[in-house]
CSV table of C-alpha atoms in Angstrom, one decimal:
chain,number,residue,atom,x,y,z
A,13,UNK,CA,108.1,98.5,106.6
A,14,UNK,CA,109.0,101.5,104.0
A,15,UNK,CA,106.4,102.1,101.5
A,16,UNK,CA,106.0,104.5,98.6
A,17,UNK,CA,102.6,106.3,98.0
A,18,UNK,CA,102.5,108.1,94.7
A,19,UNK,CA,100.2,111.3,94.9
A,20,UNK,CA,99.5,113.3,91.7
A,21,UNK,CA,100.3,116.9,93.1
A,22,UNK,CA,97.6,120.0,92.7
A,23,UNK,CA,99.6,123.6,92.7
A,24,UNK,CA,98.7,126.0,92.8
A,25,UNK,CA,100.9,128.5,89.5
A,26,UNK,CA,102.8,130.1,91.8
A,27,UNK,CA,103.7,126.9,93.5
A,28,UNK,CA,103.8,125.2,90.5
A,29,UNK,CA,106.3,127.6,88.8
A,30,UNK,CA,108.6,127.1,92.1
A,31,UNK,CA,108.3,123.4,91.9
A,32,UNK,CA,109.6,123.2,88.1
A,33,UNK,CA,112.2,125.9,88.7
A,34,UNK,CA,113.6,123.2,91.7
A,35,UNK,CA,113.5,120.5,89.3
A,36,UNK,CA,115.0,122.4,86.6
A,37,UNK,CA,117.9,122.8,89.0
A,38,UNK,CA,118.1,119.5,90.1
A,39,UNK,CA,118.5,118.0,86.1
A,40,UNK,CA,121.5,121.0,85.3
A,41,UNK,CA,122.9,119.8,88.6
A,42,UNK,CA,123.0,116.3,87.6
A,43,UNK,CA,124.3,117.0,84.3
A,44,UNK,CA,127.0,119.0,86.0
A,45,UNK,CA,127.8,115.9,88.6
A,46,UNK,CA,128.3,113.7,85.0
A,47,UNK,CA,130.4,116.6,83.3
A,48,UNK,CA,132.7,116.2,86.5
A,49,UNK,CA,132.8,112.5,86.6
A,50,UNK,CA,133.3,112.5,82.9
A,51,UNK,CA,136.1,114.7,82.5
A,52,UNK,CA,138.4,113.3,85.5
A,53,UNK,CA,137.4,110.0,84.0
A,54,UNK,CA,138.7,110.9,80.7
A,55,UNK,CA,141.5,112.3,82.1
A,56,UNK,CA,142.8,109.6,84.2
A,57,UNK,CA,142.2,107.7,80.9
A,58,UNK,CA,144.8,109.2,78.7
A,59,UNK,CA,147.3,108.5,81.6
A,60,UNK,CA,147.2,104.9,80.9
A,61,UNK,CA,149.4,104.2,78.2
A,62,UNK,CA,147.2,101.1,77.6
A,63,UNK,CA,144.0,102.5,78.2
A,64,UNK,CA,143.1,103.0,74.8
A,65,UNK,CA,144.7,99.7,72.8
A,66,UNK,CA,144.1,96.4,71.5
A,67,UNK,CA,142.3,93.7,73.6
A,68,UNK,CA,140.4,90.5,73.7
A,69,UNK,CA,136.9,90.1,74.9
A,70,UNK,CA,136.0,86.5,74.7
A,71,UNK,CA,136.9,85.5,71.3
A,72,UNK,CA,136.9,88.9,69.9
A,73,UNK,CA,140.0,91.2,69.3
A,74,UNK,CA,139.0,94.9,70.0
A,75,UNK,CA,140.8,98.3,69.9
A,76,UNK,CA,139.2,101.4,71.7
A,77,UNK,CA,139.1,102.4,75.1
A,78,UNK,CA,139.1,99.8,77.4
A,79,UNK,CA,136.7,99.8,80.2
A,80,UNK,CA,137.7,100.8,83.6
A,81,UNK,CA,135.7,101.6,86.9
A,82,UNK,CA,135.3,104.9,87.5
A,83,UNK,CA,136.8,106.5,90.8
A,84,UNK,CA,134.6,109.6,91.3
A,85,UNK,CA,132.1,109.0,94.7
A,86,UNK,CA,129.3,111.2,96.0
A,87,UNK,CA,131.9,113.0,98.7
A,88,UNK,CA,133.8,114.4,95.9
A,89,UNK,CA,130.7,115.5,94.0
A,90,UNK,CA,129.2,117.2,97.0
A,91,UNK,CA,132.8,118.7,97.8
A,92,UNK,CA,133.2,120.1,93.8
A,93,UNK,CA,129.7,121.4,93.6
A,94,UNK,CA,128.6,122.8,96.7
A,95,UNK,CA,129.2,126.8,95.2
A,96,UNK,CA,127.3,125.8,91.8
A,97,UNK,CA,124.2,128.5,91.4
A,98,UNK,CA,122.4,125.4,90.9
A,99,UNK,CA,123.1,123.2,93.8
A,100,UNK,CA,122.4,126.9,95.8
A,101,UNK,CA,119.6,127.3,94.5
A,102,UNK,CA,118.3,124.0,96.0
A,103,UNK,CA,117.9,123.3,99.8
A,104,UNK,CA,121.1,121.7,101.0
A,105,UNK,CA,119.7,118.4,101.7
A,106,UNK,CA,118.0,118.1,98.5
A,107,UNK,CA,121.1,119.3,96.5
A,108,UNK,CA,123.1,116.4,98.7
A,109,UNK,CA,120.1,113.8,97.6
A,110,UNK,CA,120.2,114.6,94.0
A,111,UNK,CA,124.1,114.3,94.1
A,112,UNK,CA,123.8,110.9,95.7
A,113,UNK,CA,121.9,109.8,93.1
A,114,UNK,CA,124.2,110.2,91.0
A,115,UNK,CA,127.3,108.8,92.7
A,116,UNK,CA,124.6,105.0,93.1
A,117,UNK,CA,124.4,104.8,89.5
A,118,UNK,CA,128.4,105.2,89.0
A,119,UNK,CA,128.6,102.3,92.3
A,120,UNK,CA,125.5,100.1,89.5
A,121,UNK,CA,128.2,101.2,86.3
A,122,UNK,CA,131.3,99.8,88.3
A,123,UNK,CA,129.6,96.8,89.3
A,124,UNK,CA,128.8,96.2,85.5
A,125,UNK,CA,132.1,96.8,84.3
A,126,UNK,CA,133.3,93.5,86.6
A,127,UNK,CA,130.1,91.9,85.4
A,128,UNK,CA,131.2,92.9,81.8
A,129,UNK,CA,134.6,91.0,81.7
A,130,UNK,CA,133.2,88.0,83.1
A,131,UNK,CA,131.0,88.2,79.9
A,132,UNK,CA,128.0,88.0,82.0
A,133,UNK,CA,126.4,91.4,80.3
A,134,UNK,CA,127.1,93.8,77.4
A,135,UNK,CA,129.3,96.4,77.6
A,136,UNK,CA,128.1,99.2,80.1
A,137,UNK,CA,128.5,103.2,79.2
A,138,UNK,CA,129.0,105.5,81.3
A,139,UNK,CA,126.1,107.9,82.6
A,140,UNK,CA,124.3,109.9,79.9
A,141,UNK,CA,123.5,113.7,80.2
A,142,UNK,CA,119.6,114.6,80.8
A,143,UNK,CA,118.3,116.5,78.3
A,144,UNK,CA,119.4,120.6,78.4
A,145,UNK,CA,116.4,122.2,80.0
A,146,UNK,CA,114.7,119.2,81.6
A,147,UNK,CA,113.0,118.5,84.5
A,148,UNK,CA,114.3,116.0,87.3
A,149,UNK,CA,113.4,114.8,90.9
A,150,UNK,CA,113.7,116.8,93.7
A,151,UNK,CA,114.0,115.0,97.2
A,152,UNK,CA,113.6,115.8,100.8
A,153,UNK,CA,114.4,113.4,103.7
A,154,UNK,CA,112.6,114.1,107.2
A,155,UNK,CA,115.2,116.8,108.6
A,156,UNK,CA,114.6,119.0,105.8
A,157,UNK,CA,110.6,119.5,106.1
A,158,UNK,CA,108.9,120.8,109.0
A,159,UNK,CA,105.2,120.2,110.4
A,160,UNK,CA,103.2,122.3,111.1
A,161,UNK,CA,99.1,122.6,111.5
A,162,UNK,CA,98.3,119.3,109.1
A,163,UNK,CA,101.2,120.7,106.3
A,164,UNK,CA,105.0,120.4,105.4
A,165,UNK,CA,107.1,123.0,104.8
A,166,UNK,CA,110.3,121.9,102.9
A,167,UNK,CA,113.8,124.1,103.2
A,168,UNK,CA,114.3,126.2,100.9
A,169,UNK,CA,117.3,127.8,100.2
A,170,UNK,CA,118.4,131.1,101.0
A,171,UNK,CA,118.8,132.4,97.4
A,172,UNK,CA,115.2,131.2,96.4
A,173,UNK,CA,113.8,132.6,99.7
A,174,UNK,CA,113.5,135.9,98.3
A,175,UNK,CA,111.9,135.0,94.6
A,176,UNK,CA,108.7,133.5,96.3
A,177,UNK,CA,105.7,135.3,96.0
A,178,UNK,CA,103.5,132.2,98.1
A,179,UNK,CA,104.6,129.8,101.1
A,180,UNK,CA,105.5,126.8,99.6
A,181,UNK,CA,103.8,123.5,101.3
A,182,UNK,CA,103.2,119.7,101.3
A,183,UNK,CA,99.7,118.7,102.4
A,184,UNK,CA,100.1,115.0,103.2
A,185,UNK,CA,97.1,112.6,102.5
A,186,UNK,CA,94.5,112.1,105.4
A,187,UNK,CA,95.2,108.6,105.7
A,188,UNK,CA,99.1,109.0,106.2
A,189,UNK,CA,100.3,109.7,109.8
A,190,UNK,CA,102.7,112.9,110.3
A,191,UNK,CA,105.0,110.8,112.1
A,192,UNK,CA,105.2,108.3,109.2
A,193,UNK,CA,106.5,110.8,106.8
A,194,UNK,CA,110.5,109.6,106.3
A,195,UNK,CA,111.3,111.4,102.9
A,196,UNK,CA,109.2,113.1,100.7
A,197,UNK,CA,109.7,113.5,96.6
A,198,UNK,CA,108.7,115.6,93.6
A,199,UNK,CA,109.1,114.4,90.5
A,200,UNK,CA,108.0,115.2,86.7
A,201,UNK,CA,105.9,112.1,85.2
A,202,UNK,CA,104.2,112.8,81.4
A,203,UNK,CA,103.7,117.1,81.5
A,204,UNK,CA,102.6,116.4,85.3
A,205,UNK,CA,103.9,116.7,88.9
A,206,UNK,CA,103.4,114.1,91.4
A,207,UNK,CA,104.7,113.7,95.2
A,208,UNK,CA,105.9,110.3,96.6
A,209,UNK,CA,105.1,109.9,100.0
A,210,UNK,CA,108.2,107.7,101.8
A,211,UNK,CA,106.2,106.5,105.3
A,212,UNK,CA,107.7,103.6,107.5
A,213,UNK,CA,103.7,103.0,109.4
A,214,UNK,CA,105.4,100.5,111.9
A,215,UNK,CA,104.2,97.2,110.0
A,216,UNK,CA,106.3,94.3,109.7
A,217,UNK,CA,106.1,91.6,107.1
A,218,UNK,CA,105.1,88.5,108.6
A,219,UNK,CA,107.4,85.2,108.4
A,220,UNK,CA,105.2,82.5,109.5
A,221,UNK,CA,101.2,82.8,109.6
A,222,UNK,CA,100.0,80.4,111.3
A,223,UNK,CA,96.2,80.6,109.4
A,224,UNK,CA,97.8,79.5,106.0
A,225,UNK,CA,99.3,76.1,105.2
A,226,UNK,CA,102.8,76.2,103.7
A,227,UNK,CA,102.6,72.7,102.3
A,228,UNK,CA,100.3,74.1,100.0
A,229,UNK,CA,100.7,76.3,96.7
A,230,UNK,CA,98.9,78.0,93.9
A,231,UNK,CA,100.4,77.5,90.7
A,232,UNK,CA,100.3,80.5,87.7
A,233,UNK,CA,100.7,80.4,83.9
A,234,UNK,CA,100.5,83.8,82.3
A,235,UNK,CA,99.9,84.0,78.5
A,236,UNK,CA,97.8,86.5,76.6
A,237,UNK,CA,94.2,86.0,76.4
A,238,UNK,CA,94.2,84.2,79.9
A,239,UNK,CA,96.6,86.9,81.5
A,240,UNK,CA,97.1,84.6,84.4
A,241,UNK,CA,95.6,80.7,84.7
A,242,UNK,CA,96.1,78.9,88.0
A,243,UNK,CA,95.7,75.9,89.8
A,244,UNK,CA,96.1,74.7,93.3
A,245,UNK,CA,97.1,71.3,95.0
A,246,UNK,CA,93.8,71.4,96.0
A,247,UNK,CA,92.7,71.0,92.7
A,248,UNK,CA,90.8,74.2,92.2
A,249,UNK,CA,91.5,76.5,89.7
A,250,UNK,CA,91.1,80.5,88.2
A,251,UNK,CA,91.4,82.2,85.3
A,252,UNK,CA,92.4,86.1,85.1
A,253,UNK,CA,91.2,87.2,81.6
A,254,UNK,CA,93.6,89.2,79.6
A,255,UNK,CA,91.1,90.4,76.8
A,256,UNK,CA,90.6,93.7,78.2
A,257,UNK,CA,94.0,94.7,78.9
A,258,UNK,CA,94.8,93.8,75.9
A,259,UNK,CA,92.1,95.9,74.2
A,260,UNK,CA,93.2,98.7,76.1
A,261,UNK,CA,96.9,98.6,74.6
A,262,UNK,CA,95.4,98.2,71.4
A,263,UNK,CA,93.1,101.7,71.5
A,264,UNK,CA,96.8,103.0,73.2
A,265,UNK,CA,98.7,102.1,70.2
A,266,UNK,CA,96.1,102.8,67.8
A,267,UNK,CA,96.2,106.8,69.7
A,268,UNK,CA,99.8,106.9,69.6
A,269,UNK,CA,100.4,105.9,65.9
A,270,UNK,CA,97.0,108.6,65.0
A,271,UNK,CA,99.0,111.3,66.6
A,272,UNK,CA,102.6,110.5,65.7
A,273,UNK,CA,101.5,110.1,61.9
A,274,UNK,CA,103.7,111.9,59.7
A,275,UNK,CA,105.6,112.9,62.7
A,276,UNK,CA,109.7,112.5,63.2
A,277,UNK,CA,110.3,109.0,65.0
A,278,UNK,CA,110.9,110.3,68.7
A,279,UNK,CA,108.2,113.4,68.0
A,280,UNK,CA,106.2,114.0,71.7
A,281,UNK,CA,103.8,116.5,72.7
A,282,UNK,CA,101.1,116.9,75.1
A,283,UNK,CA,98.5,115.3,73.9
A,284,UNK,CA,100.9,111.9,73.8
A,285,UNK,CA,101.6,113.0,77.3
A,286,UNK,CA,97.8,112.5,78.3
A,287,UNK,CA,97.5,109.1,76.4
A,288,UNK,CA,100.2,107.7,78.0
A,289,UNK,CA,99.3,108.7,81.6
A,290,UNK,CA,95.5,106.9,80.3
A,291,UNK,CA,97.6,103.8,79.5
A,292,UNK,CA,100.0,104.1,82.7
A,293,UNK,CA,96.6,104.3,84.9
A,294,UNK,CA,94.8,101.2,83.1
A,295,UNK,CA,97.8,98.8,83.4
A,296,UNK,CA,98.5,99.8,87.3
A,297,UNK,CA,95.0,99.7,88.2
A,298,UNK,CA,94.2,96.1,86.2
A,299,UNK,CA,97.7,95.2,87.6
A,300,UNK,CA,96.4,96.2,91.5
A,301,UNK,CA,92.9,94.4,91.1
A,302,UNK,CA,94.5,91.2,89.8
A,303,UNK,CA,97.1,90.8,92.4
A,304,UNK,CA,94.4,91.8,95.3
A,305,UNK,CA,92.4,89.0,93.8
A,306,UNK,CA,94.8,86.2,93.6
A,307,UNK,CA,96.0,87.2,97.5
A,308,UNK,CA,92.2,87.4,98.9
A,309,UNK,CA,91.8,83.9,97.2
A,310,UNK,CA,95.0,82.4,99.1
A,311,UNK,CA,94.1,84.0,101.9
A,312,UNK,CA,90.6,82.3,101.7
A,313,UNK,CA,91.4,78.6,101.0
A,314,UNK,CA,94.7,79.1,103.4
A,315,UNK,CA,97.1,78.2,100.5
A,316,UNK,CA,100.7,79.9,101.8
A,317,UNK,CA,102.5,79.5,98.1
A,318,UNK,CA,102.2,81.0,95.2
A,319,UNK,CA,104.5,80.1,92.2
A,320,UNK,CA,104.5,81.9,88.8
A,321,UNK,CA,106.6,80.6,85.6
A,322,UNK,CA,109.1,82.9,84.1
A,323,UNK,CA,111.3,82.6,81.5
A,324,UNK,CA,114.6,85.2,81.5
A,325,UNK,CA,114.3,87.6,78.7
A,326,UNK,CA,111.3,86.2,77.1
A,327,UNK,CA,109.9,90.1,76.2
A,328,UNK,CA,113.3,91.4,74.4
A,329,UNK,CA,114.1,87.9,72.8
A,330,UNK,CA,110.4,86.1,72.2
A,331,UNK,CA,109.6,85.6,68.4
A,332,UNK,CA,105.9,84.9,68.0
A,333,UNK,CA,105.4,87.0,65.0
A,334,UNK,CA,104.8,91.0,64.8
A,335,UNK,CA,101.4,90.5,66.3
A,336,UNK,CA,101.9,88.2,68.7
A,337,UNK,CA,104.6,90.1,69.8
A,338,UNK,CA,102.4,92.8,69.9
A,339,UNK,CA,100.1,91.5,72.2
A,340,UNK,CA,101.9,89.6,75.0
A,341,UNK,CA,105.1,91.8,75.1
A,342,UNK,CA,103.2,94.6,76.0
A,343,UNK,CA,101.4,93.1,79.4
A,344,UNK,CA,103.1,94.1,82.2
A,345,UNK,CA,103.0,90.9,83.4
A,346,UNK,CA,106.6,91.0,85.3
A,347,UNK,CA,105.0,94.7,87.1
A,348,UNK,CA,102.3,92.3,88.5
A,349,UNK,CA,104.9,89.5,90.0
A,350,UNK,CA,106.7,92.2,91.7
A,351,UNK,CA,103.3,93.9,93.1
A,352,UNK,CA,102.4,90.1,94.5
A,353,UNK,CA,105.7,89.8,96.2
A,354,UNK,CA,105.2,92.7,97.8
A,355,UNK,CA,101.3,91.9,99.2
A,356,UNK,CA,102.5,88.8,99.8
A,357,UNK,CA,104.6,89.9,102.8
């Protein structure tokens, strides 16, 4: 079973500036991948002489350009940008991986262009350039880092070779086995740099246990004060209180509005940057202790269910007055239904 295990990375400067100088050039090389798709996009457009026209949607009449699927994949993205500075300044692999990217989101926009003319969502757009100057992900898959004496050494290319000044390496934790390792990534999160650990440790999810009974269930409500309240078909019943996380978002938005005072609306800086990694920590951590909780009580009265209400779009579309909206849309209560799914197995 793949798992992900997020690692908050500590460079050295030196490694540090290589890092950011990667993930520089992984961002412009995105943003040239969506100048390319763009362009041929565009292009093919104004060879349609009803591409840009009156048409219906629903019970509307429109006029613009109509939506089409776009036709650009990875292959021709790889074949069109191969001698860019910035996918050679990248180790091949990780140029090929960032490009990839890129070519699943147009394979998620075409797939939302059918979606949109069966009127089953709003109209999509077509990818958006990252900002000029930004920092993006860099990834490595198993054939491009090496192991040697407890570290990784990632490729690097042969026209960054030369600028280092340190050997660049991966020290994986203690707990991960070598042989685990299936892809490795670096990313930018909040003014910091953290590695991703991909590991496959052999583990299957299990189908059928035979120490739980299936016929039974535990039942979930989630709500605000009482994050989650639960009850079983064996009658018993628990509460996981809410009050504190919601405290916690309260001194987070109490922080954010100090510091953004008199500020432009999208104004960021570093010290937003550290309340928001605070925040990030308090909601993953309360969101890892509840669902260990709830699983080590299933586990314990051999209940082999567990069903939690949800309503579609009840955080975008609920109406329970600015505070109340305040206060429940803010609890990442959808963050701890995925994390039980995934104990669950």
């Amino acid at each position: 079973m793949y798992r992900t295990i997020p690692i908050k990375a500590t460079f050295s400067d030196e490694e540090k500036a290589f890092w950011v100088f990667q993930c520089q050039q992984a961002n412009s090389l995105i943003n040239c991948a969506i100048y390319y798709t763009k362009q041929k996009h565009y292009k093919w457009l104004k060879e349609q002489p009803e591409a840009y026209s009156t048409y219906w949607r629903g019970d509307e009449l429109r006029f613009g350009w109509k939506t089409y699927k776009c036709a650009t994949k990875y292959p021709e993205l790889d074949k069109y940008l191969k001698l860019s500075p910035h996918y050679k300044a990248m180790a091949a692999q990780s140029a090929q991986q960032t490009l990839k990217s890129v070519g699943e989101a147009i394979t998620s926009y075409n797939q939302l262009v059918g979606q949109y003319y069966k009127g089953q969502v709003d109209r999509p757009r077509l990818l958006r350039y990252r900002k000029k100057g930004g920092l993006a992900a860099i990834t490595f898959p198993r054939q491009a880092l090496t192991y040697k004496k407890g570290l990784f050494y990632p490729s690097i290319s042969k026209e960054s070779k030369p600028e280092l000044i340190t050997e660049i390496t991966l020290e994986p934790p203690q707990f991960i086995d070598p042989d685990w390792v299936k892809e490795v990534t670096v990313r930018p999160t909040l003014g910091q740099l953290w590695i991703d650990w991909v590991i496959d440790d052999g583990n299957q999810s299990v189908d059928h246990n035979p120490n739980l009974d299936y016929s039974q269930a535990w039942s979930f409500d989630h709500g605000g004060d009482n994050w989650l309240t639960g009850v079983s078909t064996q009658g018993k019943s628990l509460i996981i209180d809410g009050r504190k996380l919601k405290s916690m978002n309260q001194g987070y938005a109490r922080l954010v509005a100090k510091y953004k005072a008199g500020k432009p609306e999208f104004y960021w800086d570093s010290n937003l940057d550290r309340v928001q990694v605070k925040r990030n920590n308090q909601m993953r951590d309360a969101i890892n202790k509840a669902a260990r909780f709830i699983i080590n009580r299933c586990l314990q009265e051999r209940i082999g269910n567990i069903v939690i209400g949800w309503n579609e779009r009840q955080k975008d579309s609920i109406n329970i007055g600015r505070r109340g909206n305040q206060n429940f849309v803010v609890i990442p209560t959808k963050r701890l239904i995925n994390r039980l799914e995934q104990l669950c197995s």
